[in-house]
Amino acid sequence: QALGWCSEEERQPLLGPSLGTGPGPARRSREAAAALPAAGPGPGRVYGRRWLVLLLFSLLAFAQGLVWNTWGPIQNSARQAYGFSSWDIALLVLWGPIGFLPCFAFMWLLDKRGLRVTVLLTSFLMVLGTGLRCIPVSDLILRRRLIHGGQMLNGLAGPTVMNAAPFLSTTWFSADERATATAIASMLSYLGGACAFLVGPLVVPAPNGTSPLLAAESNRAHIKDLIETVLYAEFGVVCLIFSATLAYFPPRPPLPPSVAAASQRLSYPRSFCRLLSNLRFLMIALAYAIPLGVFAGWSGVLDLILTPVHVSQVDAGWIGFWSIVGGCVVGIAMARFADFIRGMLKLILLLLFSGATLSSTWFTLTCLNSITHLPLTTVTLYASCILLGVFLNSSVPIFFELFVETVYPVPEGITCGVVTFLSNMFMGVLLFFLTFYHTELSWFNWCLPGSCLLSLLLILCFRESYDRLYLDVVVSV
């Protein structure tokens, strides 16, 4: 069957085991073309509804990032309203990385059941999670547990919103729109986390520690009411998105938009064997996972890192916000450029990581101004941190596209699931070390330029290939 994408036959390996080690990309693509069914209408049609599907998925990713970062920007208010400890605040944030532990189960579901079932399950988990946080109970201990349970369920939605973007772009978009669609779908989760820095502090005021006891109790109740307003609003937004996806979120278009979208994929076990035995994939996966994991851990303690140079927590939050927003804008722009000029993913990554290496080195040396005598000003700290975030965050969709091109026909969800799992693992290791060396963080600053330089060298030595793109361009012609 030409379009039976979910049939068992189309889950069988399309290419021989020599992918990446034997014949070159051209021969592999000719084999893929010969393996495609000759009967039925040919692929290559796109539908206007693809933008609606992308919008719904992007809104879901945005909401997941917003819910995940609810508590960080208002942690002082949350401490007073609910009696959260420092460990509680840290755990509320850590539920995001912890949610990636069953990452491969969600990728298996995406591979076997398709986009609609996976997205509906993900959005339903978010509805349950945000709903748990809104249950009105007077017992603060029980209320804190419900909030933790809600954050955990929202964390379980992370693997889908972070990894399914390339799968969605391949399924719905043509070859000259895929990178743009991947960038939009993958960047909106970051943007949601950044917007939490605006939403929380704008609605919830900081506690006033100098008020008399009676006034302080009234202030605590007022802060709690405003926090619950934010929780109810997020619950309503998630319910609307779930209703929209339930009403209309087709698993695939009637006709595939490209040859690659209609072609067969490897089975789940063989995909892992192919990934773990592909040296080029492992090289580029480490180039992604190490610096992005280090940067995620570094961003989480940015306020502590900047405290010795007299930067306030509010300023540190604004630095994080603008670095993420800038990364989203530049990432989408770079992806659009990659769609116009194909086969340039490696060059784009080299440029981005050259900038990231220089920016991180600039920041680290600026913090050592007593030795380097570089000017330590608010402008230099803002500029170096924001540029670093822009360069690293904007590389995410470019990496995703390069992963898929490198190991095609391994399913997109499995490929991206492996690399994001590695990235979260590196972030977890760093956070573990921080629990023992939290009093001295200068060493952490040197991890950034070191990891960026290592990634730059790995990308430079990486031999790129575009098997999926070759299949679309040559076979479709």
Short mmCIF file of C-alpha atoms in Angstrom, two decimals:
data_model
loop_
_atom_site.label_atom_id
_atom_site.label_comp_id
_atom_site.label_asym_id
_atom_site.label_seq_id
_atom_site.Cartn_x
_atom_site.Cartn_y
_atom_site.Cartn_z
CA GLN A 1 0.00 0.00 0.00
CA ALA A 2 1.50 3.32 -1.06
CA LEU A 3 0.12 5.32 1.87
CA GLY A 4 -0.32 2.74 4.63
CA TRP A 5 2.19 4.46 6.86
CA CYS A 6 1.41 2.51 9.98
CA SER A 7 1.41 -0.96 8.42
CA GLU A 8 3.90 -3.53 9.63
CA GLU A 9 5.58 -3.67 6.24
CA GLU A 10 6.50 -0.04 6.41
CA ARG A 11 8.13 -0.56 9.79
CA GLN A 12 10.63 -2.92 8.22
CA PRO A 13 14.13 -1.58 7.44
CA LEU A 14 14.22 0.37 4.20
CA LEU A 15 17.98 0.40 3.81
CA GLY A 16 20.53 -2.28 4.39
CA PRO A 17 22.78 -2.45 7.43
CA SER A 18 25.54 -0.71 5.51
CA LEU A 19 24.05 2.75 6.16
CA GLY A 20 26.83 5.06 7.22
CA THR A 21 29.58 2.49 6.73
CA GLY A 22 29.26 1.12 3.21
CA PRO A 23 27.81 2.76 0.12
CA GLY A 24 27.58 6.53 -0.10
CA PRO A 25 24.46 8.66 0.27
CA ALA A 26 23.67 8.60 -3.43
CA ARG A 27 23.60 4.82 -3.60
CA ARG A 28 21.57 4.56 -0.41
CA SER A 29 19.04 7.01 -1.74
CA ARG A 30 18.75 5.09 -5.02
CA GLU A 31 18.07 1.95 -3.00
CA ALA A 32 15.42 3.84 -1.06
CA ALA A 33 13.82 5.05 -4.27
CA ALA A 34 13.73 1.51 -5.64
CA ALA A 35 12.09 0.30 -2.43
CA LEU A 36 9.26 2.82 -2.59
CA PRO A 37 5.96 1.49 -3.95
CA ALA A 38 5.31 2.35 -7.55
CA ALA A 39 1.54 2.13 -7.30
CA GLY A 40 -0.75 4.91 -6.10
CA PRO A 41 -0.44 8.67 -6.26
CA GLY A 42 3.00 10.10 -5.67
CA PRO A 43 3.81 12.20 -2.63
CA GLY A 44 4.49 15.90 -2.77
CA ARG A 45 1.25 17.67 -1.84
CA VAL A 46 0.99 20.02 1.13
CA TYR A 47 -2.20 21.18 2.84
CA GLY A 48 -3.05 24.52 4.40
CA ARG A 49 -4.18 22.75 7.57
CA ARG A 50 -0.53 21.95 8.31
CA TRP A 51 -0.19 25.41 9.85
CA LEU A 52 -3.12 24.74 12.17
CA VAL A 53 -1.49 21.48 13.29
CA LEU A 54 1.79 23.32 13.86
CA LEU A 55 -0.03 26.05 15.79
CA LEU A 56 -1.77 23.57 18.10
CA PHE A 57 1.44 21.67 18.80
CA SER A 58 3.40 24.89 19.36
CA LEU A 59 0.76 26.19 21.79
CA LEU A 60 0.96 22.90 23.69
CA ALA A 61 4.75 23.22 23.87
CA PHE A 62 4.44 26.85 24.98
CA ALA A 63 1.99 25.92 27.75
CA GLN A 64 4.20 23.06 28.94
CA GLY A 65 7.20 25.37 29.27
CA LEU A 66 5.06 28.01 31.01
CA VAL A 67 3.67 25.53 33.55
CA TRP A 68 7.11 24.01 34.18
CA ASN A 69 8.63 27.39 35.06
CA THR A 70 5.69 28.64 37.15
CA TRP A 71 7.46 28.58 40.50
CA GLY A 72 11.02 29.72 39.84
CA PRO A 73 10.24 33.41 39.16
CA ILE A 74 7.89 33.66 42.19
CA GLN A 75 9.73 31.38 44.59
CA ASN A 76 9.88 33.91 47.43
CA SER A 77 6.15 34.49 47.22
CA ALA A 78 5.52 30.74 47.03
CA ARG A 79 7.58 30.17 50.15
CA GLN A 80 5.40 32.57 52.12
CA ALA A 81 2.08 31.40 50.67
CA TYR A 82 2.55 27.63 50.85
CA GLY A 83 5.51 27.16 53.18
CA PHE A 84 7.79 25.76 50.47
CA SER A 85 11.35 24.98 51.49
CA SER A 86 14.43 25.47 49.30
CA TRP A 87 14.31 21.77 48.50
CA ASP A 88 10.66 22.07 47.45
CA ILE A 89 11.47 24.92 45.04
CA ALA A 90 14.39 22.98 43.55
CA LEU A 91 12.26 19.84 43.15
CA LEU A 92 9.47 21.78 41.45
CA VAL A 93 12.00 22.74 38.77
CA LEU A 94 13.64 19.32 38.66
CA TRP A 95 10.35 17.60 37.79
CA GLY A 96 11.05 18.76 34.23
CA PRO A 97 14.29 16.76 33.75
CA ILE A 98 12.88 13.89 35.83
CA GLY A 99 9.99 13.69 33.38
CA PHE A 100 12.46 12.59 30.70
CA LEU A 101 13.14 9.26 32.41
CA PRO A 102 10.26 7.53 30.50
CA CYS A 103 11.30 9.43 27.36
CA PHE A 104 11.69 6.32 25.21
CA ALA A 105 8.21 5.06 26.11
CA PHE A 106 6.73 8.23 24.63
CA MET A 107 8.94 7.94 21.56
CA TRP A 108 7.83 4.33 21.10
CA LEU A 109 4.22 5.53 21.29
CA LEU A 110 4.97 8.22 18.71
CA ASP A 111 6.58 5.68 16.42
CA LYS A 112 3.82 3.07 16.75
CA ARG A 113 0.63 5.09 17.28
CA GLY A 114 1.44 8.33 15.54
CA LEU A 115 1.25 12.01 16.36
CA ARG A 116 -2.41 12.37 17.35
CA VAL A 117 -2.46 9.70 20.07
CA THR A 118 0.83 10.91 21.54
CA VAL A 119 -0.20 14.58 21.56
CA LEU A 120 -3.58 13.78 23.09
CA LEU A 121 -1.95 11.74 25.87
CA THR A 122 0.56 14.53 26.47
CA SER A 123 -2.09 17.24 26.65
CA PHE A 124 -4.25 15.05 28.91
CA LEU A 125 -1.33 14.64 31.33
CA MET A 126 -0.98 18.42 31.35
CA VAL A 127 -4.70 18.82 32.09
CA LEU A 128 -4.39 16.41 35.03
CA GLY A 129 -1.23 18.13 36.25
CA THR A 130 -2.53 21.68 36.13
CA GLY A 131 -5.83 20.47 37.61
CA LEU A 132 -4.10 18.86 40.60
CA ARG A 133 -2.43 22.17 41.40
CA CYS A 134 -5.84 23.88 41.60
CA ILE A 135 -7.56 21.53 44.06
CA PRO A 136 -8.59 23.76 47.00
CA VAL A 137 -7.51 22.05 50.21
CA SER A 138 -6.76 23.83 53.48
CA ASP A 139 -4.03 21.42 54.59
CA LEU A 140 -0.78 23.02 53.33
CA ILE A 141 1.14 19.73 53.44
CA LEU A 142 -1.44 18.04 51.22
CA ARG A 143 -1.57 21.12 48.99
CA ARG A 144 2.19 21.04 48.48
CA ARG A 145 2.01 17.36 47.56
CA LEU A 146 -0.71 18.05 45.03
CA ILE A 147 1.39 20.81 43.50
CA HIS A 148 4.38 18.47 43.27
CA GLY A 149 2.17 15.82 41.65
CA GLY A 150 0.94 18.35 39.13
CA GLN A 151 4.45 19.44 38.24
CA MET A 152 5.50 15.80 37.83
CA LEU A 153 2.64 15.13 35.38
CA ASN A 154 3.54 18.26 33.44
CA GLY A 155 7.16 17.06 33.37
CA LEU A 156 6.01 13.82 31.75
CA ALA A 157 4.72 15.92 28.86
CA GLY A 158 8.25 17.19 28.21
CA PRO A 159 9.54 14.32 26.02
CA THR A 160 6.77 14.83 23.47
CA VAL A 161 6.92 18.62 23.19
CA MET A 162 10.73 18.56 23.03
CA ASN A 163 11.23 15.63 20.68
CA ALA A 164 8.26 15.38 18.33
CA ALA A 165 8.96 18.57 16.34
CA PRO A 166 11.03 16.86 13.58
CA PHE A 167 8.41 14.10 13.32
CA LEU A 168 5.67 16.69 12.85
CA SER A 169 7.64 18.68 10.27
CA THR A 170 8.44 15.56 8.22
CA THR A 171 4.84 14.33 8.37
CA TRP A 172 3.17 17.61 7.36
CA PHE A 173 5.70 19.89 5.65
CA SER A 174 7.60 19.82 2.38
CA ALA A 175 11.37 19.66 2.22
CA ASP A 176 11.73 23.45 1.85
CA GLU A 177 9.68 24.12 5.01
CA ARG A 178 10.82 21.37 7.36
CA ALA A 179 13.58 23.22 9.21
CA THR A 180 11.31 26.23 9.79
CA ALA A 181 8.51 24.04 11.15
CA THR A 182 10.96 22.19 13.39
CA ALA A 183 12.30 25.49 14.74
CA ILE A 184 8.85 26.91 15.52
CA ALA A 185 7.63 23.72 17.21
CA SER A 186 10.79 23.19 19.27
CA MET A 187 11.43 26.83 20.23
CA LEU A 188 7.95 27.58 21.60
CA SER A 189 8.59 25.43 24.68
CA TYR A 190 11.62 27.58 25.51
CA LEU A 191 9.56 30.72 24.90
CA GLY A 192 6.90 29.49 27.33
CA GLY A 193 9.51 29.04 30.03
CA ALA A 194 10.81 32.55 29.32
CA CYS A 195 7.34 34.12 29.50
CA ALA A 196 6.95 32.69 33.00
CA PHE A 197 9.52 35.30 34.06
CA LEU A 198 6.99 37.94 33.00
CA VAL A 199 3.64 36.39 33.95
CA GLY A 200 4.48 35.38 37.53
CA PRO A 201 6.16 38.56 38.79
CA LEU A 202 3.62 40.81 37.02
CA VAL A 203 0.66 39.11 38.75
CA VAL A 204 2.18 37.98 42.06
CA PRO A 205 3.91 40.61 44.20
CA ALA A 206 7.02 39.88 46.21
CA PRO A 207 6.41 39.37 49.96
CA ASN A 208 6.93 42.29 52.28
CA GLY A 209 9.10 41.07 55.13
CA THR A 210 8.94 44.33 57.09
CA SER A 211 5.15 44.38 57.65
CA PRO A 212 3.62 43.89 61.13
CA LEU A 213 2.32 40.42 61.98
CA LEU A 214 -1.35 41.12 61.18
CA ALA A 215 -0.49 42.89 57.96
CA ALA A 216 1.93 40.10 57.04
CA GLU A 217 -0.83 37.49 57.44
CA SER A 218 -3.13 39.56 55.24
CA ASN A 219 -0.32 39.96 52.71
CA ARG A 220 0.28 36.19 52.72
CA ALA A 221 -3.40 35.48 52.00
CA HIS A 222 -3.38 38.07 49.22
CA ILE A 223 -0.27 36.54 47.63
CA LYS A 224 -1.80 33.06 47.87
CA ASP A 225 -4.96 34.25 46.12
CA LEU A 226 -2.91 35.77 43.28
CA ILE A 227 -0.82 32.61 42.88
CA GLU A 228 -4.00 30.56 42.66
CA THR A 229 -5.27 32.99 40.01
CA VAL A 230 -2.18 32.16 37.95
CA LEU A 231 -2.73 28.42 38.53
CA TYR A 232 -6.37 28.62 37.47
CA ALA A 233 -5.47 30.64 34.37
CA GLU A 234 -2.84 28.09 33.32
CA PHE A 235 -5.32 25.27 33.93
CA GLY A 236 -7.86 27.02 31.69
CA VAL A 237 -5.32 27.56 28.91
CA VAL A 238 -4.25 23.90 29.00
CA CYS A 239 -7.90 22.75 28.94
CA LEU A 240 -8.55 24.91 25.87
CA ILE A 241 -5.54 23.46 24.06
CA PHE A 242 -6.58 19.91 24.99
CA SER A 243 -10.12 20.57 23.70
CA ALA A 244 -8.75 21.96 20.43
CA THR A 245 -6.43 18.99 19.86
CA LEU A 246 -9.25 16.57 20.74
CA ALA A 247 -11.55 18.29 18.23
CA TYR A 248 -9.01 18.53 15.43
CA PHE A 249 -5.50 17.14 15.32
CA PRO A 250 -5.21 14.65 12.43
CA PRO A 251 -2.40 12.11 12.67
CA ARG A 252 -1.22 12.76 9.10
CA PRO A 253 -2.34 14.47 5.87
CA PRO A 254 -4.29 12.52 3.23
CA LEU A 255 -1.21 12.53 0.99
CA PRO A 256 2.39 12.79 2.25
CA PRO A 257 4.22 16.05 1.50
CA SER A 258 7.46 14.41 0.36
CA VAL A 259 9.08 11.11 -0.58
CA ALA A 260 10.76 10.93 2.83
CA ALA A 261 7.41 11.29 4.60
CA ALA A 262 5.98 8.33 2.64
CA SER A 263 9.00 6.07 2.97
CA GLN A 264 9.52 3.25 5.41
CA ARG A 265 11.20 3.59 8.81
CA LEU A 266 13.27 1.19 10.84
CA SER A 267 11.70 -0.76 13.68
CA TYR A 268 12.21 0.38 17.27
CA PRO A 269 14.92 -2.20 18.23
CA ARG A 270 16.82 -1.77 14.98
CA SER A 271 16.68 1.99 15.34
CA PHE A 272 18.57 1.81 18.64
CA CYS A 273 21.12 -0.57 17.15
CA ARG A 274 21.62 1.80 14.23
CA LEU A 275 22.01 4.84 16.49
CA LEU A 276 24.44 3.23 18.92
CA SER A 277 26.60 1.81 16.13
CA ASN A 278 26.74 5.03 14.09
CA LEU A 279 29.92 6.85 15.10
CA ARG A 280 28.95 10.02 13.25
CA PHE A 281 25.65 10.22 15.12
CA LEU A 282 27.35 9.68 18.48
CA MET A 283 29.80 12.44 17.63
CA ILE A 284 27.13 14.99 16.77
CA ALA A 285 24.93 13.83 19.68
CA LEU A 286 27.73 14.63 22.13
CA ALA A 287 28.26 17.97 20.37
CA TYR A 288 24.64 18.76 21.22
CA ALA A 289 24.21 17.13 24.62
CA ILE A 290 27.32 18.37 26.43
CA PRO A 291 27.09 22.16 25.84
CA LEU A 292 23.28 22.28 26.01
CA GLY A 293 23.29 20.26 29.24
CA VAL A 294 26.01 22.46 30.76
CA PHE A 295 24.18 25.61 29.66
CA ALA A 296 20.89 24.41 31.15
CA GLY A 297 22.54 23.73 34.51
CA TRP A 298 24.45 27.03 34.36
CA SER A 299 21.24 28.95 33.61
CA GLY A 300 19.56 27.38 36.62
CA VAL A 301 22.11 28.90 39.00
CA LEU A 302 22.78 32.09 37.01
CA ASP A 303 21.60 34.29 39.88
CA LEU A 304 24.13 32.61 42.22
CA ILE A 305 26.92 32.93 39.65
CA LEU A 306 26.23 36.65 39.18
CA THR A 307 25.84 37.43 42.89
CA PRO A 308 29.63 37.92 43.47
CA VAL A 309 29.67 40.56 40.71
CA HIS A 310 26.72 42.39 42.32
CA VAL A 311 23.96 41.47 39.85
CA SER A 312 20.53 41.16 41.47
CA GLN A 313 18.18 38.20 41.09
CA VAL A 314 15.79 40.37 39.07
CA ASP A 315 18.52 41.34 36.60
CA ALA A 316 19.61 37.70 36.34
CA GLY A 317 16.03 36.76 35.48
CA TRP A 318 15.88 39.40 32.75
CA ILE A 319 19.17 38.15 31.31
CA GLY A 320 17.72 34.63 31.14
CA PHE A 321 14.52 35.93 29.57
CA TRP A 322 16.18 37.89 26.78
CA SER A 323 18.66 35.12 26.02
CA ILE A 324 15.80 32.67 25.46
CA VAL A 325 13.70 35.10 23.44
CA GLY A 326 16.72 36.03 21.31
CA GLY A 327 17.53 32.35 20.83
CA CYS A 328 13.98 31.62 19.65
CA VAL A 329 14.03 34.48 17.13
CA VAL A 330 17.50 33.67 15.79
CA GLY A 331 16.74 29.92 15.75
CA ILE A 332 13.66 30.38 13.57
CA ALA A 333 15.55 32.80 11.30
CA MET A 334 18.45 30.36 10.92
CA ALA A 335 16.06 27.51 10.18
CA ARG A 336 14.35 29.58 7.48
CA PHE A 337 17.77 30.30 6.01
CA ALA A 338 18.55 26.57 6.07
CA ASP A 339 15.33 25.89 4.13
CA PHE A 340 16.31 28.38 1.44
CA ILE A 341 19.92 27.19 1.14
CA ARG A 342 19.88 23.46 1.73
CA GLY A 343 22.83 21.36 2.83
CA MET A 344 24.29 24.10 5.07
CA LEU A 345 23.43 22.76 8.53
CA LYS A 346 27.02 22.03 9.51
CA LEU A 347 28.17 25.51 8.46
CA ILE A 348 25.37 27.13 10.46
CA LEU A 349 26.33 25.13 13.57
CA LEU A 350 29.99 26.06 13.13
CA LEU A 351 29.06 29.75 13.05
CA LEU A 352 26.74 29.45 16.06
CA PHE A 353 29.24 27.58 18.21
CA SER A 354 32.07 29.87 17.23
CA GLY A 355 29.94 32.70 18.59
CA ALA A 356 29.01 30.66 21.69
CA THR A 357 32.68 29.90 22.42
CA LEU A 358 33.68 33.54 22.12
CA SER A 359 30.70 34.76 24.19
CA SER A 360 31.26 32.25 27.00
CA THR A 361 34.98 33.06 27.08
CA TRP A 362 34.15 36.78 27.21
CA PHE A 363 31.77 36.24 30.14
CA THR A 364 34.21 34.04 32.07
CA LEU A 365 37.12 36.45 31.66
CA THR A 366 34.89 39.40 32.56
CA CYS A 367 33.99 37.73 35.87
CA LEU A 368 37.76 37.49 36.53
CA ASN A 369 38.27 41.21 36.01
CA SER A 370 40.67 41.40 38.95
CA ILE A 371 43.08 39.31 36.85
CA THR A 372 42.11 40.17 33.27
CA HIS A 373 41.25 43.85 33.93
CA LEU A 374 38.36 43.61 31.48
CA PRO A 375 35.55 46.13 32.14
CA LEU A 376 32.93 44.64 34.45
CA THR A 377 29.73 46.52 33.75
CA THR A 378 26.06 45.72 33.49
CA VAL A 379 26.26 46.16 29.72
CA THR A 380 29.11 43.67 29.28
CA LEU A 381 27.44 41.07 31.51
CA TYR A 382 24.10 41.47 29.76
CA ALA A 383 25.70 41.35 26.31
CA SER A 384 27.90 38.29 26.93
CA CYS A 385 25.15 36.27 28.68
CA ILE A 386 22.45 37.12 26.16
CA LEU A 387 24.71 36.42 23.18
CA LEU A 388 25.66 33.07 24.71
CA GLY A 389 22.00 32.15 25.16
CA VAL A 390 21.14 33.29 21.64
CA PHE A 391 23.89 31.22 20.03
CA LEU A 392 23.18 28.04 22.03
CA ASN A 393 19.38 28.12 22.09
CA SER A 394 19.15 28.87 18.36
CA SER A 395 21.25 25.78 17.59
CA VAL A 396 18.59 23.36 18.89
CA PRO A 397 16.38 23.11 15.75
CA ILE A 398 19.45 23.02 13.48
CA PHE A 399 20.81 20.10 15.49
CA PHE A 400 17.47 18.30 15.32
CA GLU A 401 17.39 18.52 11.53
CA LEU A 402 21.00 17.34 11.25
CA PHE A 403 20.31 14.36 13.54
CA VAL A 404 17.43 13.21 11.36
CA GLU A 405 19.42 13.67 8.15
CA THR A 406 22.39 11.75 9.56
CA VAL A 407 20.57 8.58 10.65
CA TYR A 408 17.63 8.48 8.23
CA PRO A 409 15.52 6.23 8.03
CA VAL A 410 15.58 5.95 11.85
CA PRO A 411 12.28 7.48 13.11
CA GLU A 412 12.60 11.14 14.04
CA GLY A 413 11.15 10.80 17.54
CA ILE A 414 13.61 8.09 18.59
CA THR A 415 16.58 10.04 17.23
CA CYS A 416 15.71 13.26 19.07
CA GLY A 417 14.67 11.33 22.18
CA VAL A 418 18.16 9.85 22.53
CA VAL A 419 19.94 13.21 22.27
CA THR A 420 17.60 15.07 24.62
CA PHE A 421 17.93 12.24 27.13
CA LEU A 422 21.72 12.61 26.96
CA SER A 423 21.42 16.37 27.40
CA ASN A 424 19.25 15.98 30.50
CA MET A 425 21.69 13.39 31.84
CA PHE A 426 24.59 15.84 31.57
CA MET A 427 22.51 18.54 33.24
CA GLY A 428 21.63 16.13 36.07
CA VAL A 429 25.29 15.25 36.64
CA LEU A 430 26.21 18.92 36.85
CA LEU A 431 23.39 19.65 39.30
CA PHE A 432 24.59 16.70 41.39
CA PHE A 433 28.08 18.19 41.60
CA LEU A 434 26.59 21.57 42.45
CA THR A 435 25.07 20.11 45.62
CA PHE A 436 28.64 19.52 46.89
CA TYR A 437 30.42 22.54 45.40
CA HIS A 438 27.67 25.18 45.57
CA THR A 439 29.81 27.58 47.60
CA GLU A 440 32.36 28.00 44.80
CA LEU A 441 30.91 28.35 41.31
CA SER A 442 33.79 29.92 39.39
CA TRP A 443 34.73 26.49 38.04
CA PHE A 444 31.26 26.28 36.49
CA ASN A 445 32.00 29.33 34.33
CA TRP A 446 34.97 27.52 32.77
CA CYS A 447 32.77 24.54 31.91
CA LEU A 448 30.87 26.71 29.43
CA PRO A 449 33.70 27.74 27.07
CA GLY A 450 35.23 24.28 27.46
CA SER A 451 32.04 22.50 26.41
CA CYS A 452 31.39 24.95 23.56
CA LEU A 453 34.93 24.51 22.26
CA LEU A 454 34.65 20.73 22.47
CA SER A 455 31.37 20.86 20.55
CA LEU A 456 32.93 23.14 17.94
CA LEU A 457 35.75 20.64 17.38
CA LEU A 458 33.31 17.72 17.13
CA ILE A 459 31.19 19.59 14.57
CA LEU A 460 34.31 20.51 12.61
CA CYS A 461 35.36 16.83 12.40
CA PHE A 462 31.81 15.67 11.63
CA ARG A 463 31.21 14.41 8.07
CA GLU A 464 27.71 15.56 7.18
CA SER A 465 25.28 13.72 4.92
CA TYR A 466 21.75 14.52 3.80
CA ASP A 467 20.17 11.17 2.98
CA ARG A 468 16.59 12.34 3.59
CA LEU A 469 17.07 15.54 1.60
CA TYR A 470 18.73 13.62 -1.26
CA LEU A 471 15.78 11.25 -1.35
CA ASP A 472 13.31 14.15 -1.59
CA VAL A 473 15.23 16.15 -4.17
CA VAL A 474 16.43 13.37 -6.49
CA VAL A 475 13.67 10.78 -6.23
CA SER A 476 10.87 13.35 -6.46
CA VAL A 477 12.44 14.64 -9.67
#
